[in-house]
Short mmCIF file of C-alpha atoms and ligand atoms in Angstrom, two decimals:
data_model
loop_
_atom_site.label_atom_id
_atom_site.label_comp_id
_atom_site.label_asym_id
_atom_site.label_seq_id
_atom_site.Cartn_x
_atom_site.Cartn_y
_atom_site.Cartn_z
CA MET A 684 0.00 0.00 0.00
CA THR A 685 1.13 3.54 -0.69
CA PHE A 686 0.01 6.85 0.76
CA ASP A 687 -1.32 7.82 -2.69
CA SER A 688 -3.92 5.06 -2.52
CA LEU A 689 -5.36 6.53 0.69
CA GLY A 690 -6.80 9.52 -1.16
CA LEU A 691 -4.75 12.13 0.66
CA LYS A 692 -4.44 15.69 -0.60
CA PRO A 693 -1.38 16.62 -2.66
CA GLN A 694 -0.11 19.05 0.03
CA ILE A 695 -0.15 16.24 2.59
CA LEU A 696 1.43 13.74 0.20
CA SER A 697 4.28 16.07 -0.56
CA ALA A 698 4.84 16.71 3.17
CA LEU A 699 5.05 12.94 3.69
CA LYS A 700 7.44 12.63 0.80
CA GLU A 701 9.58 15.29 2.38
CA GLN A 702 9.70 13.17 5.53
CA GLY A 703 10.94 10.27 3.43
CA TYR A 704 7.93 8.10 4.23
CA THR A 705 7.34 5.74 1.36
CA GLN A 706 4.51 3.64 2.70
CA PRO A 707 2.07 3.77 5.59
CA THR A 708 2.86 1.77 8.71
CA PRO A 709 0.17 -0.82 9.67
CA ILE A 710 -1.56 1.55 12.09
CA GLN A 711 -1.61 4.26 9.45
CA ALA A 712 -2.97 1.92 6.79
CA GLN A 713 -5.75 0.83 9.14
CA SER A 714 -6.62 4.15 10.78
CA ILE A 715 -6.40 6.71 7.99
CA PRO A 716 -9.30 5.35 5.88
CA VAL A 717 -11.75 5.04 8.80
CA LEU A 718 -10.80 8.44 10.17
CA LEU A 719 -11.27 10.04 6.76
CA GLU A 720 -14.76 8.54 6.75
CA GLY A 721 -15.44 10.30 10.03
CA TYR A 722 -15.61 7.38 12.44
CA ASP A 723 -14.43 7.59 16.03
CA LEU A 724 -11.43 5.42 16.74
CA LEU A 725 -10.15 3.31 19.59
CA GLY A 726 -6.51 2.57 18.96
CA THR A 727 -4.40 0.09 20.87
CA ALA A 728 -0.91 0.93 19.87
CA GLN A 729 2.39 1.81 21.37
CA THR A 730 4.50 4.74 20.34
CA GLY A 731 6.98 3.82 17.67
CA THR A 732 4.29 2.41 15.42
CA GLY A 733 3.67 5.63 13.51
CA LYS A 734 0.66 6.38 15.68
CA THR A 735 1.08 10.17 15.60
CA ALA A 736 0.91 10.40 11.82
CA ALA A 737 -1.96 7.90 11.87
CA PHE A 738 -4.15 10.45 13.61
CA THR A 739 -2.69 13.82 12.61
CA ILE A 740 -2.78 13.19 8.84
CA PRO A 741 -6.51 12.40 8.57
CA ILE A 742 -7.37 15.18 11.01
CA ILE A 743 -5.50 17.68 8.84
CA GLN A 744 -7.31 16.41 5.76
CA ASN A 745 -10.71 16.44 7.47
CA ILE A 746 -10.20 20.02 8.64
CA LEU A 747 -9.22 21.10 5.13
CA ASP A 748 -12.28 19.33 3.71
CA ALA A 749 -14.69 21.09 6.02
CA PRO A 750 -13.68 24.72 6.00
CA SER A 751 -14.93 26.30 9.17
CA GLU A 752 -16.75 29.57 9.20
CA ARG A 753 -14.48 30.60 12.00
CA ARG A 754 -10.94 30.95 10.69
CA ARG A 755 -8.16 30.23 13.13
CA SER A 756 -10.38 28.66 15.70
CA ILE A 757 -9.48 25.46 17.50
CA LYS A 758 -10.78 22.62 15.35
CA ALA A 759 -8.61 19.83 16.67
CA LEU A 760 -7.44 19.28 20.22
CA VAL A 761 -4.87 16.63 21.06
CA VAL A 762 -4.32 15.98 24.76
CA THR A 763 -1.19 14.13 25.86
CA PRO A 764 0.03 13.20 29.34
CA THR A 765 3.51 14.71 29.11
CA ARG A 766 5.07 17.89 27.83
CA GLU A 767 7.60 16.05 25.73
CA LEU A 768 4.92 14.07 23.97
CA ALA A 769 2.88 17.23 23.42
CA LEU A 770 5.87 18.88 21.77
CA GLN A 771 6.46 15.85 19.62
CA VAL A 772 2.86 15.58 18.46
CA ALA A 773 2.83 19.30 17.65
CA GLU A 774 6.07 18.97 15.68
CA ASN A 775 4.51 16.14 13.68
CA ALA A 776 1.31 18.08 13.03
CA LYS A 777 3.33 21.08 11.86
CA ARG A 778 5.37 18.93 9.51
CA TYR A 779 2.40 17.17 7.93
CA SER A 780 0.46 20.41 7.54
CA SER A 781 3.42 22.46 6.28
CA GLY A 782 1.86 22.80 2.84
CA THR A 783 -1.43 24.11 4.22
CA SER A 784 -2.50 27.27 5.98
CA LEU A 785 -3.34 25.44 9.21
CA ARG A 786 -1.68 26.68 12.36
CA THR A 787 -0.61 24.37 15.18
CA ALA A 788 0.25 25.41 18.73
CA VAL A 789 1.36 23.51 21.80
CA ILE A 790 0.70 24.40 25.42
CA PHE A 791 1.96 22.74 28.60
CA GLY A 792 2.83 23.61 32.16
CA GLY A 793 6.21 24.25 33.71
CA VAL A 794 6.94 27.27 31.51
CA GLY A 795 5.56 30.80 31.38
CA ALA A 796 2.03 31.02 30.02
CA ASN A 797 2.34 34.37 28.22
CA PRO A 798 3.93 33.19 24.94
CA GLN A 799 1.28 30.45 24.82
CA ILE A 800 -1.49 32.97 25.43
CA ASP A 801 -0.09 35.19 22.65
CA GLN A 802 -0.18 32.25 20.25
CA LEU A 803 -3.74 31.42 21.23
CA LYS A 804 -4.73 35.03 20.68
CA ARG A 805 -3.25 34.97 17.18
CA GLY A 806 -5.46 31.99 16.38
CA VAL A 807 -4.83 28.27 16.26
CA ASP A 808 -6.39 25.43 14.24
CA ILE A 809 -4.72 22.45 15.90
CA LEU A 810 -3.96 22.66 19.60
CA VAL A 811 -1.80 20.11 21.39
CA ALA A 812 -1.89 20.34 25.16
CA THR A 813 -1.26 18.70 28.48
CA PRO A 814 -4.35 18.65 30.72
CA GLY A 815 -3.36 21.06 33.51
CA ARG A 816 -2.32 24.04 31.42
CA LEU A 817 -5.20 23.44 29.03
CA LEU A 818 -7.80 23.72 31.79
CA ASP A 819 -5.97 26.62 33.36
CA LEU A 820 -5.95 28.71 30.18
CA GLN A 821 -9.47 27.64 29.34
CA SER A 822 -10.73 28.82 32.71
CA GLN A 823 -9.00 32.15 32.09
CA GLY A 824 -10.92 32.53 28.85
CA PHE A 825 -8.02 32.08 26.42
CA ILE A 826 -9.28 28.84 24.92
CA ASP A 827 -12.53 28.66 22.99
CA LEU A 828 -13.53 25.11 22.16
CA ARG A 829 -16.83 25.87 20.42
CA SER A 830 -15.47 25.20 16.92
CA LEU A 831 -13.84 21.94 17.91
CA THR A 832 -14.56 19.05 15.58
CA HIS A 833 -11.74 16.63 16.44
CA PHE A 834 -10.58 15.44 19.82
CA VAL A 835 -7.68 13.08 20.49
CA LEU A 836 -6.80 11.58 23.82
CA ASP A 837 -3.31 10.15 23.44
CA GLU A 838 -1.66 7.64 25.78
CA ALA A 839 -4.79 7.34 27.87
CA ASP A 840 -3.35 4.70 30.18
CA GLN A 841 -0.45 6.95 31.04
CA MET A 842 -2.88 9.81 31.56
CA LEU A 843 -4.69 7.78 34.20
CA ASP A 844 -1.46 6.56 35.78
CA MET A 845 -0.50 10.20 36.23
CA GLY A 846 -3.76 11.02 37.97
CA PHE A 847 -5.33 13.09 35.19
CA ILE A 848 -8.71 11.38 35.30
CA HIS A 849 -10.52 14.31 36.91
CA ASP A 850 -8.98 16.78 34.50
CA ILE A 851 -10.05 14.61 31.57
CA LYS A 852 -13.60 14.34 32.86
CA LYS A 853 -13.72 18.08 33.37
CA LEU A 854 -12.40 18.64 29.87
CA LEU A 855 -14.98 16.31 28.32
CA ARG A 856 -17.74 18.52 29.68
CA LEU A 857 -16.25 21.44 27.74
CA LEU A 858 -16.21 19.74 24.35
CA PRO A 859 -18.98 20.07 21.77
CA SER A 860 -20.85 16.78 21.56
CA LYS A 861 -20.73 16.78 17.76
CA ARG A 862 -17.16 15.81 17.17
CA GLN A 863 -14.89 13.04 15.97
CA SER A 864 -13.02 11.46 18.87
CA LEU A 865 -9.89 9.36 18.87
CA PHE A 866 -8.73 7.44 21.88
CA PHE A 867 -5.28 5.87 22.03
CA SER A 868 -3.80 3.71 24.70
CA ALA A 869 -0.95 1.21 24.76
CA THR A 870 -2.92 -1.01 27.11
CA MET A 871 -6.68 -1.45 27.49
CA PRO A 872 -7.51 -2.44 31.06
CA LYS A 873 -11.11 -2.10 32.30
CA THR A 874 -10.77 1.47 33.57
CA ILE A 875 -9.45 2.60 30.21
CA MET A 876 -12.27 0.88 28.34
CA GLU A 877 -14.76 2.60 30.64
CA LEU A 878 -13.21 5.97 29.94
CA SER A 879 -13.21 5.31 26.18
CA GLY A 880 -16.93 4.54 26.45
CA GLN A 881 -17.49 8.08 27.76
CA ILE A 882 -15.59 9.62 24.87
CA LEU A 883 -16.34 7.59 21.75
CA LYS A 884 -19.59 7.21 19.84
CA PRO A 885 -21.01 3.68 19.99
CA ASN A 886 -20.18 2.97 16.34
CA TYR A 887 -16.48 3.63 16.82
CA LYS A 888 -13.92 1.60 14.90
CA GLN A 889 -11.09 -0.18 16.57
CA VAL A 890 -7.53 -0.67 15.41
CA ARG A 891 -5.22 -2.87 17.30
CA ILE A 892 -1.66 -3.11 16.28
CA ALA A 893 -1.32 -6.65 17.43
CA VAL A 894 1.82 -7.21 19.30
CA GLU A 895 1.81 -10.93 19.76
CA LYS A 896 5.19 -10.53 21.26
CA PRO A 897 4.76 -7.12 22.82
CA THR A 898 8.47 -6.53 22.71
CA ALA A 899 9.54 -5.09 19.42
CA GLU A 900 11.03 -7.76 17.23
CA ARG A 901 13.87 -5.58 16.17
CA VAL A 902 15.12 -4.97 19.69
CA SER A 903 17.64 -7.52 20.87
CA GLN A 904 17.39 -8.02 24.60
CA CYS A 905 19.65 -9.33 27.31
CA VAL A 906 19.86 -9.24 31.08
CA TYR A 907 22.77 -9.09 33.50
CA TYR A 908 22.44 -10.42 37.00
CA VAL A 909 24.32 -7.86 39.02
CA SER A 910 24.24 -6.64 42.59
CA LYS A 911 22.91 -3.15 43.27
CA GLY A 912 26.35 -1.97 44.32
CA GLU A 913 27.96 -3.14 41.07
CA LYS A 914 25.45 -1.48 38.77
CA PRO A 915 27.45 1.75 38.33
CA SER A 916 30.61 -0.20 37.42
CA LEU A 917 28.70 -2.38 34.98
CA LEU A 918 27.13 0.66 33.33
CA ILE A 919 30.50 2.36 32.91
CA HIS A 920 31.96 -0.85 31.56
CA LEU A 921 29.16 -1.19 29.02
CA LEU A 922 29.45 2.44 27.95
CA GLU A 923 33.07 1.76 27.05
CA GLU A 924 31.98 -1.18 24.95
CA LEU A 925 28.85 0.10 23.30
CA GLU A 926 28.69 2.64 20.56
CA GLY A 927 26.13 5.36 20.10
CA SER A 928 23.60 7.01 22.33
CA VAL A 929 22.21 5.26 25.36
CA LEU A 930 18.95 5.89 27.18
CA VAL A 931 19.18 4.70 30.77
CA PHE A 932 16.04 4.12 32.81
CA GLY A 933 15.85 4.50 36.56
CA ARG A 934 12.87 4.14 38.85
CA THR A 935 13.34 7.27 40.92
CA LYS A 936 14.26 10.89 40.26
CA HIS A 937 16.94 10.75 42.92
CA GLY A 938 18.35 7.52 41.44
CA CYS A 939 18.57 9.12 37.98
CA ASP A 940 20.45 12.13 39.32
CA LYS A 941 22.86 9.81 41.09
CA VAL A 942 23.62 7.90 37.89
CA VAL A 943 24.30 11.18 36.07
CA ARG A 944 26.72 12.27 38.81
CA ILE A 945 28.58 8.95 38.60
CA LEU A 946 28.84 9.14 34.81
CA GLU A 947 29.95 12.75 34.79
CA LYS A 948 32.70 11.91 37.27
CA LYS A 949 33.92 9.35 34.75
CA GLY A 950 33.87 11.94 31.99
CA VAL A 951 30.76 10.63 30.25
CA SER A 952 28.40 13.34 29.00
CA ALA A 953 25.08 12.62 30.66
CA ALA A 954 21.86 14.38 31.60
CA ALA A 955 18.74 13.45 33.52
CA ILE A 956 15.10 14.06 32.73
CA HIS A 957 12.45 13.60 35.37
CA GLY A 958 9.58 15.39 37.00
CA ASN A 959 11.72 17.50 39.33
CA LYS A 960 13.59 19.12 36.46
CA SER A 961 12.32 22.38 35.06
CA GLN A 962 10.78 22.23 31.62
CA ASN A 963 13.75 24.13 30.22
CA ALA A 964 16.21 21.68 31.74
CA ARG A 965 14.24 18.76 30.34
CA GLN A 966 14.09 20.24 26.88
CA LYS A 967 17.76 21.14 26.97
CA ALA A 968 18.69 17.60 28.01
CA LEU A 969 16.52 16.06 25.32
CA LYS A 970 17.86 18.41 22.65
CA GLY A 971 21.45 17.67 23.67
CA PHE A 972 20.72 13.96 23.51
CA LYS A 973 18.97 14.12 20.15
CA GLU A 974 21.80 16.19 18.70
CA GLY A 975 24.42 13.82 20.04
CA ASN A 976 26.06 16.25 22.48
CA VAL A 977 24.81 14.28 25.45
CA ARG A 978 25.62 10.61 25.09
CA VAL A 979 23.62 9.22 27.96
CA LEU A 980 20.15 10.34 28.93
CA VAL A 981 18.98 9.04 32.28
CA ALA A 982 15.23 9.13 32.64
CA THR A 983 12.31 8.09 34.75
CA ASP A 984 9.48 6.34 32.95
CA ILE A 985 7.07 9.20 33.12
CA ALA A 986 9.53 11.69 31.65
CA ALA A 987 10.53 9.37 28.84
CA ARG A 988 7.14 8.03 27.87
CA GLY A 989 6.39 8.59 24.22
CA ILE A 990 9.64 10.37 23.50
CA ASP A 991 10.77 9.72 19.96
CA ILE A 992 14.50 9.69 19.54
CA SER A 993 15.33 8.59 16.06
CA GLY A 994 18.37 6.39 15.79
CA LEU A 995 18.55 5.56 19.48
CA GLU A 996 20.77 2.52 19.68
CA HIS A 997 20.56 1.26 23.24
CA VAL A 998 18.22 1.25 26.17
CA VAL A 999 19.62 0.26 29.55
CA ASN A 1000 17.19 -0.77 32.26
CA TYR A 1001 19.44 0.25 35.12
CA GLU A 1002 16.56 -0.57 37.39
CA LEU A 1003 13.86 -2.91 36.19
CA PRO A 1004 10.35 -1.46 36.23
CA ASN A 1005 7.91 -2.85 38.77
CA ILE A 1006 5.14 -2.73 36.17
CA SER A 1007 5.98 -5.11 33.36
CA GLU A 1008 4.20 -3.16 30.61
CA THR A 1009 6.65 -0.36 31.34
CA TYR A 1010 9.47 -2.61 30.18
CA VAL A 1011 7.82 -2.86 26.78
CA HIS A 1012 7.41 0.91 26.60
CA ARG A 1013 11.02 1.40 27.59
CA ILE A 1014 12.55 -0.90 25.05
CA GLY A 1015 10.19 0.55 22.44
CA ARG A 1016 12.28 3.75 22.64
CA THR A 1017 14.84 1.96 20.50
CA GLY A 1018 14.16 -0.08 17.36
CA ARG A 1019 11.60 2.46 16.21
CA ALA A 1020 10.28 2.57 12.68
CA GLU A 1021 12.92 0.96 10.50
CA ALA A 1022 15.76 1.08 13.00
CA SER A 1023 17.15 -1.70 15.14
CA GLY A 1024 18.23 -1.46 18.73
CA SER A 1025 19.21 -3.24 21.87
CA SER A 1026 17.91 -3.41 25.40
CA ILE A 1027 20.19 -4.30 28.27
CA SER A 1028 18.67 -4.94 31.67
CA PHE A 1029 20.36 -4.94 35.06
CA CYS A 1030 18.64 -7.27 37.47
CA ALA A 1031 19.55 -7.19 41.17
CA ALA A 1032 18.37 -9.84 43.60
CA ASP A 1033 15.35 -7.86 44.71
CA GLU A 1034 14.30 -7.26 41.11
CA ARG A 1035 14.05 -10.88 40.14
CA GLY A 1036 10.30 -10.90 40.64
CA TYR A 1037 10.01 -7.97 38.24
CA LEU A 1038 12.00 -9.88 35.63
CA LYS A 1039 9.71 -12.86 36.04
CA ASP A 1040 6.64 -10.66 35.48
CA ILE A 1041 8.21 -9.09 32.41
CA GLU A 1042 9.01 -12.46 30.93
CA LYS A 1043 5.47 -13.60 31.57
CA LEU A 1044 4.17 -10.60 29.69
CA ILE A 1045 6.51 -10.85 26.73
CA LYS A 1046 6.11 -14.63 26.70
CA ALA A 1047 9.83 -15.08 26.36
CA GLN A 1048 12.89 -15.34 28.51
CA VAL A 1049 15.31 -12.46 28.29
CA PRO A 1050 18.68 -14.04 27.46
CA LEU A 1051 21.14 -13.93 30.31
CA ILE A 1052 24.69 -12.68 29.99
CA GLU A 1053 26.33 -15.49 31.91
CA GLU A 1054 29.77 -14.07 32.34
CA HIS A 1055 30.78 -10.52 32.99
CA PRO A 1056 33.31 -8.76 35.17
CA PHE A 1057 30.84 -7.96 37.92
CA THR A 1058 29.37 -11.31 38.75
CA GLU A 1059 30.75 -11.45 42.25
CA GLY A 1060 28.04 -9.43 43.94
CA ALA A 1061 25.37 -11.25 42.03
CA ALA A 1062 26.83 -14.58 43.01
CA GLU A 1063 26.59 -13.70 46.64
CA GLU A 1064 22.96 -12.86 46.31
CA TRP A 1065 21.71 -15.79 44.30
CA SER A 1066 22.67 -18.53 42.01
CA VAL A 1067 21.54 -18.57 38.44
CA PRO A 1068 18.42 -20.69 38.32
CA GLU A 1069 17.85 -23.73 36.24
CA ASN A 1070 16.44 -23.38 32.74
CA ARG A 1071 17.74 -19.87 32.32
CA ILE A 1072 18.70 -19.40 28.70
CA PRO A 1073 22.09 -17.84 28.17
CA ALA A 1074 22.54 -15.09 25.61
CA LYS A 1075 23.89 -16.27 22.31
CA GLN A 1076 27.00 -14.72 20.86
CA GLY A 1077 25.06 -12.06 18.93
CA GLN A 1078 22.99 -11.10 21.95
CA ARG A 1079 26.03 -10.66 24.09
CA ALA A 1080 27.16 -7.79 21.96
CA PRO A 1081 23.96 -6.04 21.14
CA ARG A 1082 24.48 -3.98 18.03
CA THR A 1083 27.98 -2.84 18.72
CA SER A 1084 30.50 -2.78 15.98
CA ARG A 1085 33.41 -3.55 18.22
CA GLY A 1086 31.63 -6.00 20.41
CA PRO A 1087 31.93 -6.05 24.16
CA LYS A 1088 34.33 -8.27 25.94
CA HIS A 1089 32.01 -9.63 28.49
CA GLY A 1090 34.06 -12.74 29.14
CA GLY A 1091 34.84 -13.40 32.76
CA GLY A 1092 38.52 -12.73 32.09
CA ASN A 1093 39.37 -9.13 31.55
CA SER A 1094 37.20 -6.13 31.16
CA ARG A 1095 38.11 -3.47 28.62
CA SER A 1096 39.59 -1.30 31.29
CA GLY A 1097 41.90 -4.11 32.18
CA ALA A 1098 40.27 -4.78 35.53
CA PRO A 1099 40.42 -8.43 36.33
CA ALA A 1100 37.21 -10.32 36.70
CA ARG A 1101 36.37 -10.25 40.33
CA GLY A 1102 35.62 -13.43 42.10
CA LYS A 1103 34.03 -16.49 40.78
CA ARG A 1104 31.11 -16.73 38.47
CA PRO A 1105 27.71 -17.28 39.99
CA SER A 1106 27.21 -20.89 40.90
CA ARG A 1107 24.98 -22.46 38.34
CA ARG A 1108 22.69 -25.39 38.70
CA ARG A 1109 22.21 -26.62 35.19
P1 LIG B 2363 5.24 7.53 16.48
O1 LIG B 2363 4.76 6.16 16.83
O2 LIG B 2363 4.14 8.37 15.94
O3 LIG B 2363 5.98 8.18 17.60
O4 LIG B 2363 6.26 7.38 15.25
C1 LIG B 2363 7.47 6.70 15.38
C2 LIG B 2363 8.49 7.11 14.32
O5 LIG B 2363 8.15 6.59 13.04
C3 LIG B 2363 8.63 8.61 14.14
O6 LIG B 2363 10.02 8.90 14.10
C4 LIG B 2363 7.99 8.90 12.83
O7 LIG B 2363 8.57 10.01 12.20
C5 LIG B 2363 8.25 7.62 12.05
N1 LIG B 2363 7.23 7.33 11.03
C6 LIG B 2363 5.90 7.54 11.12
N2 LIG B 2363 5.27 7.13 10.02
C7 LIG B 2363 6.20 6.62 9.20
C8 LIG B 2363 6.17 6.01 7.90
N3 LIG B 2363 5.03 5.83 7.24
N4 LIG B 2363 7.34 5.61 7.35
C9 LIG B 2363 8.49 5.75 8.04
N5 LIG B 2363 8.59 6.32 9.28
C10 LIG B 2363 7.47 6.74 9.85
#
């Protein structure tokens, strides 16, 4: 299938061509036709699937097809849980509508409201927003939703996780009832389905980008058993071996800052993004990372959710997530679109239960790196269980051109392997 066969306008087709997109991704191929027909949509899809274009492209076309009497009034509203995602969606919308006269604006908290208010005053067709700032500016009279014809709730599960349910319900009361609604969520538990029922018309269409194996096929995965205390050394060791940019996930804000301090001491350019950082600091860190000036970005899940970093080579789960779906979101940061990537997990003794849950969800065992220079601590804490599959040669050196020297002998820095390998009952 090609984009031409979807009946898109020439301005949109040339914008897509400019992006280098040759054919629609599965979610785009499924969603664009039903959205052009005007149906509501329930989409189960993770980021990295081309979801953003799947909804922004038909919305742009629909707006162009139904010229509003009110020029520069908000016709489409996209609500996202995080600022980063809002920025990303807005960037996408701007790109795909570059050949049209539509104007896109983005508003979110954590920064001064005045420039956003100025933009709103100048007139906006597509507004991308996070819930708090949206309601704030609406209550101050800067946002008029009467001309709205399209509403998108993106990453609904994350929205609920972040406690936005009341804001969303409040917002729904402000929307015209005659509208096309799109509801996206990576997961569809009962609460999410209930919420979608309040937003979508009963004849909505559903697209599900089936992820039989929810972990992206292109991402090679491996896990290291390592004690908590050895994690910094293992990370530094891996950074010497791996090439390219690395996104490191921690569970806490404090933990992320600590990792950055350790890396900086070792001369590695690193930055953290998490909820305690100002919006400017977060954007600066992300920009530095995307441009390659910051090699390692250390993030909490909430800050990193939905972030699109093209060409990201490696994800390191410095701490395993306690919610297994989060693992899938994390490793989905790499291996996006056509790219390939690797995920390396550090598993301490008290995280073994998390690993088990993850493996249950992905219906596969994450291959274990059996030998590495930091096995000593791990060995003291547990022995490698039976039936644990070891990583194969290729998985040991995920996507590096040089290839790590994980063997129990010498590390790259010349440090001898410490202690014995974990006892293994095979
Ligand atoms: P998303 O899931 O919307 O965050 O998109 C993931 C990545 O895929 C982004 O970098 C998009 O620019 C890219 N992308 C979206 N649609 C296509 C397409 N049809 N062909 C190639 N890349 C795409």
